[in-house]
């Protein structure tokens, strides 16, 4: 399965979800690859690789200067490998649009490693830039993390609409696997109201699992390890463990695994 994490907005938990979901897959016995497509390289940093340490990154891979096999790195998590991001991804839109079929560059680049992994998880930058379009075109399914705030739910509707209007570039087979509610704080009535509204509007497309606000999740990236390796007893770790199982069940039902 090739799975993208994407949304128009930043700060909704895409990277936290990508890192910990990929880790949950590896912990379940699947071979997993995490692809960092964000110029901030936060997923890379969250797995203990400095933003300036990756000599070969997804930037070089997409530019055709290196093969995916040259960029792949091992991580501290057994069964999880990383295709690191870098600041060199910034400005890639201008570089990639000059290439033939620019939206298919990632799919082609992953061809050399795709069969090595049961699951490939792609962490996208905010928006629908050429990097995110590449991830969606390479993916079989995508997940949209969303914070239960009014403005964030409006951005969710806009993003889903943009994806549908971009089907000619992305491909008809890339499907929405689910909408994930993140940074949920049920101590406030407004959160309860927004969560209820999202679930009413999108129904079964919303994952049952919710990711709560959890300080341990916020602290884990600074340690360069997933939440399962730092605070395995935390509510954040439990939530991502449940999410991993739910995602796999949906994927198997959809014939993606």
Coordinates of C-alpha atoms in Angstrom, one line a residue:
X1 CA 0.0 0.0 0.0
X2 CA 1.2 3.5 -0.8
X3 CA -0.4 6.0 1.5
X4 CA -0.2 9.9 1.5
X5 CA -0.8 12.2 4.4
X6 CA -2.1 15.6 3.0
X7 CA -4.1 18.7 3.8
X8 CA -4.1 22.3 2.7
X9 CA -3.3 23.5 6.2
X10 CA -0.2 23.1 8.2
X11 CA -0.1 22.3 11.9
X12 CA -2.8 19.6 11.7
X13 CA -0.6 16.7 12.6
X14 CA 0.4 15.3 9.2
X15 CA 4.0 14.7 10.2
X16 CA 3.2 13.3 13.6
X17 CA 0.7 11.0 12.0
X18 CA 3.1 9.9 9.2
X19 CA 5.9 9.1 11.6
X20 CA 3.8 7.3 14.2
X21 CA 1.6 5.5 11.7
X22 CA 4.6 4.2 9.8
X23 CA 6.1 3.1 13.1
X24 CA 2.8 1.3 14.0
X25 CA 2.9 -0.6 10.7
X26 CA 6.5 -1.6 11.3
X27 CA 5.6 -2.7 14.9
X28 CA 2.8 -4.9 13.5
X29 CA 5.4 -6.8 11.4
X30 CA 5.1 -5.0 8.1
X31 CA 8.1 -3.5 6.2
X32 CA 7.5 0.2 6.0
X33 CA 9.1 3.2 4.2
X34 CA 8.5 6.8 5.2
X35 CA 8.9 9.3 2.5
X36 CA 9.5 12.9 3.6
X37 CA 8.4 15.4 1.0
X38 CA 8.3 18.5 3.2
X39 CA 11.1 21.1 2.8
X40 CA 11.0 21.5 6.6
X41 CA 12.0 17.8 6.9
X42 CA 10.2 17.4 10.2
X43 CA 9.5 13.7 9.7
X44 CA 13.2 13.2 9.0
X45 CA 14.1 15.2 12.2
X46 CA 11.5 13.2 14.1
X47 CA 13.4 10.0 13.3
X48 CA 16.7 11.3 14.5
X49 CA 18.3 12.6 11.2
X50 CA 19.3 16.2 11.2
X51 CA 17.8 18.4 8.5
X52 CA 21.3 19.1 7.1
X53 CA 22.6 15.5 7.5
X54 CA 20.9 13.9 4.5
X55 CA 23.4 14.2 1.6
X56 CA 20.9 12.5 -0.7
X57 CA 17.3 13.3 -0.1
X58 CA 13.9 13.2 -1.9
X59 CA 15.0 16.4 -3.5
X60 CA 17.8 14.8 -5.4
X61 CA 15.6 11.8 -6.2
X62 CA 12.9 13.9 -7.7
X63 CA 15.3 15.9 -9.7
X64 CA 16.7 12.8 -11.2
X65 CA 20.1 13.2 -9.6
X66 CA 19.9 10.1 -7.5
X67 CA 18.1 6.8 -7.3
X68 CA 15.7 6.0 -4.4
X69 CA 18.0 3.2 -3.3
X70 CA 20.8 5.8 -2.7
X71 CA 18.6 7.9 -0.5
X72 CA 17.0 5.3 1.7
X73 CA 18.2 5.2 5.3
X74 CA 17.6 2.8 8.2
X75 CA 16.0 4.1 11.3
X76 CA 16.0 3.1 15.0
X77 CA 12.7 1.3 14.4
X78 CA 13.0 -2.3 13.2
X79 CA 11.3 -2.6 9.9
X80 CA 11.1 1.1 9.1
X81 CA 13.2 2.9 6.6
X82 CA 13.3 6.6 5.7
X83 CA 13.6 8.5 2.5
X84 CA 14.7 11.8 4.1
X85 CA 13.5 15.3 3.2
X86 CA 15.7 18.4 3.1
X87 CA 15.5 22.1 2.7
X88 CA 16.5 21.5 -0.9
X89 CA 12.9 20.6 -1.6
X90 CA 12.0 24.3 -1.2
X91 CA 11.6 25.7 -4.7
X92 CA 11.2 22.3 -6.3
X93 CA 8.0 23.4 -8.0
X94 CA 10.0 25.6 -10.4
X95 CA 12.4 22.7 -11.1
X96 CA 9.9 19.9 -11.5
X97 CA 7.3 21.7 -13.7
X98 CA 9.9 21.8 -16.5
X99 CA 10.2 18.0 -16.6
X100 CA 8.0 15.7 -18.6
X101 CA 4.9 14.5 -16.7
X102 CA 6.1 16.3 -13.5
X103 CA 3.2 14.9 -11.4
X104 CA 4.5 11.3 -12.0
X105 CA 8.1 11.8 -11.0
X106 CA 7.7 10.4 -7.5
X107 CA 5.8 7.3 -8.7
X108 CA 8.5 6.6 -11.2
X109 CA 11.3 7.2 -8.6
X110 CA 9.7 4.8 -6.1
X111 CA 9.6 2.1 -8.7
X112 CA 13.1 0.8 -7.7
X113 CA 12.1 0.3 -4.1
X114 CA 8.3 -0.2 -4.1
X115 CA 8.4 -4.0 -4.0
X116 CA 10.7 -4.0 -1.0
X117 CA 8.0 -2.6 1.3
X118 CA 4.5 -3.6 2.4
X119 CA 3.6 0.0 3.1
X120 CA 5.0 3.3 1.9
X121 CA 3.8 6.4 3.8
X122 CA 4.3 9.8 2.3
X123 CA 4.4 13.0 4.4
X124 CA 3.4 16.0 2.3
X125 CA 3.9 19.7 2.8
X126 CA 0.8 21.9 3.3
X127 CA -1.2 22.8 0.2
X128 CA -1.5 21.2 -3.2
X129 CA 1.9 22.0 -4.6
X130 CA 3.6 19.8 -7.1
X131 CA 5.2 17.8 -4.2
X132 CA 1.7 17.0 -2.8
X133 CA 0.4 16.2 -6.2
X134 CA 3.3 13.8 -6.8
X135 CA 2.5 12.1 -3.5
X136 CA -1.2 11.7 -4.3
X137 CA -0.3 10.5 -7.8
X138 CA 2.1 7.9 -6.4
X139 CA -0.4 6.8 -3.6
X140 CA -3.2 4.3 -3.8
X141 CA -5.0 6.1 -0.9
X142 CA -4.6 9.2 1.2
X143 CA -5.5 10.3 4.7
X144 CA -6.5 13.9 5.6
X145 CA -5.6 14.9 9.2
X146 CA -7.8 17.7 10.5
X147 CA -8.0 19.7 13.8
X148 CA -11.6 20.1 15.0
X149 CA -11.6 23.9 14.6
X150 CA -14.0 25.8 12.3
X151 CA -11.4 27.2 10.0
X152 CA -9.7 23.8 9.7
X153 CA -12.9 22.0 8.7
X154 CA -13.5 24.6 6.0
X155 CA -10.0 23.9 4.7
X156 CA -10.9 20.2 4.7
X157 CA -13.8 20.8 2.4
X158 CA -11.6 22.9 0.1
X159 CA -8.9 20.3 0.0
X160 CA -11.2 17.5 -0.9
X161 CA -12.7 19.6 -3.6
X162 CA -9.3 20.5 -5.0
X163 CA -8.3 16.8 -5.1
X164 CA -11.4 16.0 -7.1
X165 CA -10.8 18.8 -9.5
X166 CA -7.2 17.6 -10.0
X167 CA -8.0 14.0 -10.8
X168 CA -6.6 14.2 -14.3
X169 CA -3.2 14.9 -12.7
X170 CA -3.5 12.7 -9.6
X171 CA -5.2 9.7 -11.1
X172 CA -8.7 8.2 -10.7
X173 CA -7.6 5.3 -8.5
X174 CA -6.2 7.3 -5.6
X175 CA -9.0 7.1 -3.0
X176 CA -9.6 8.8 0.4
X177 CA -9.0 6.2 3.0
X178 CA -10.2 8.4 5.8
X179 CA -10.4 11.7 7.6
X180 CA -8.4 11.8 10.9
X181 CA -9.4 14.1 13.8
X182 CA -6.2 15.2 15.5
X183 CA -5.4 17.4 18.6
X184 CA -8.8 16.7 19.9
X185 CA -9.7 18.2 23.3
X186 CA -13.1 17.0 24.5
X187 CA -12.9 19.2 27.6
X188 CA -14.3 22.0 25.5
X189 CA -17.9 22.2 24.1
X190 CA -16.8 23.8 20.9
X191 CA -14.6 20.7 20.1
X192 CA -17.5 18.4 20.8
X193 CA -19.7 20.5 18.5
X194 CA -17.1 20.5 15.6
X195 CA -16.3 16.8 16.0
X196 CA -20.0 16.0 15.8
X197 CA -20.4 18.2 12.7
X198 CA -17.5 16.6 10.9
X199 CA -18.8 13.1 11.7
X200 CA -22.3 14.0 10.6
X201 CA -21.1 15.5 7.3
X202 CA -18.5 12.9 6.4
X203 CA -19.9 9.8 8.1
X204 CA -17.9 6.6 7.7
X205 CA -15.1 8.5 6.0
X206 CA -14.0 9.7 9.4
X207 CA -11.8 7.3 11.4
X208 CA -13.3 6.2 14.7
X209 CA -9.9 6.7 16.3
X210 CA -9.2 10.3 17.4
X211 CA -5.8 11.6 18.3
X212 CA -6.0 13.6 21.5
X213 CA -4.0 16.7 22.5
X214 CA -1.0 15.1 24.2
X215 CA 2.2 16.8 25.4
X216 CA 4.2 13.6 24.9
X217 CA 3.4 13.7 21.2
X218 CA 4.7 17.2 21.0
X219 CA 7.9 16.3 22.9
X220 CA 8.8 13.1 21.0
X221 CA 10.3 14.7 17.8
X222 CA 13.0 16.5 19.8
X223 CA 14.2 13.1 20.9
X224 CA 14.4 11.8 17.4
X225 CA 12.2 8.8 18.0
X226 CA 8.5 7.9 17.6
X227 CA 6.1 8.1 20.5
X228 CA 6.2 4.3 20.9
X229 CA 9.9 4.4 21.7
X230 CA 9.8 7.4 24.1
X231 CA 6.4 7.3 25.9
X232 CA 4.8 4.0 25.0
X233 CA 2.4 4.3 27.9
X234 CA 1.0 7.7 26.8
X235 CA -2.5 8.4 25.5
X236 CA -0.8 9.5 22.2
X237 CA 0.9 6.2 21.7
X238 CA -2.3 4.3 22.5
X239 CA -4.2 6.4 20.0
X240 CA -1.7 5.8 17.2
X241 CA -1.6 2.1 18.0
X242 CA -5.4 2.0 17.6
X243 CA -5.2 4.1 14.4
X244 CA -2.6 1.7 12.9
X245 CA -5.0 -1.2 13.4
X246 CA -8.0 0.8 12.0
X247 CA -6.0 1.9 8.9
X248 CA -4.9 -1.7 8.2
X249 CA -8.5 -3.0 8.5
X250 CA -9.7 -0.3 6.0
X251 CA -6.8 -1.0 3.7
X252 CA -7.5 -4.7 3.6
X253 CA -11.2 -4.2 3.1
X254 CA -10.4 -1.9 0.1
X255 CA -8.0 -4.5 -1.3
X256 CA -4.9 -2.3 -0.8
X257 CA -3.0 -4.9 1.3

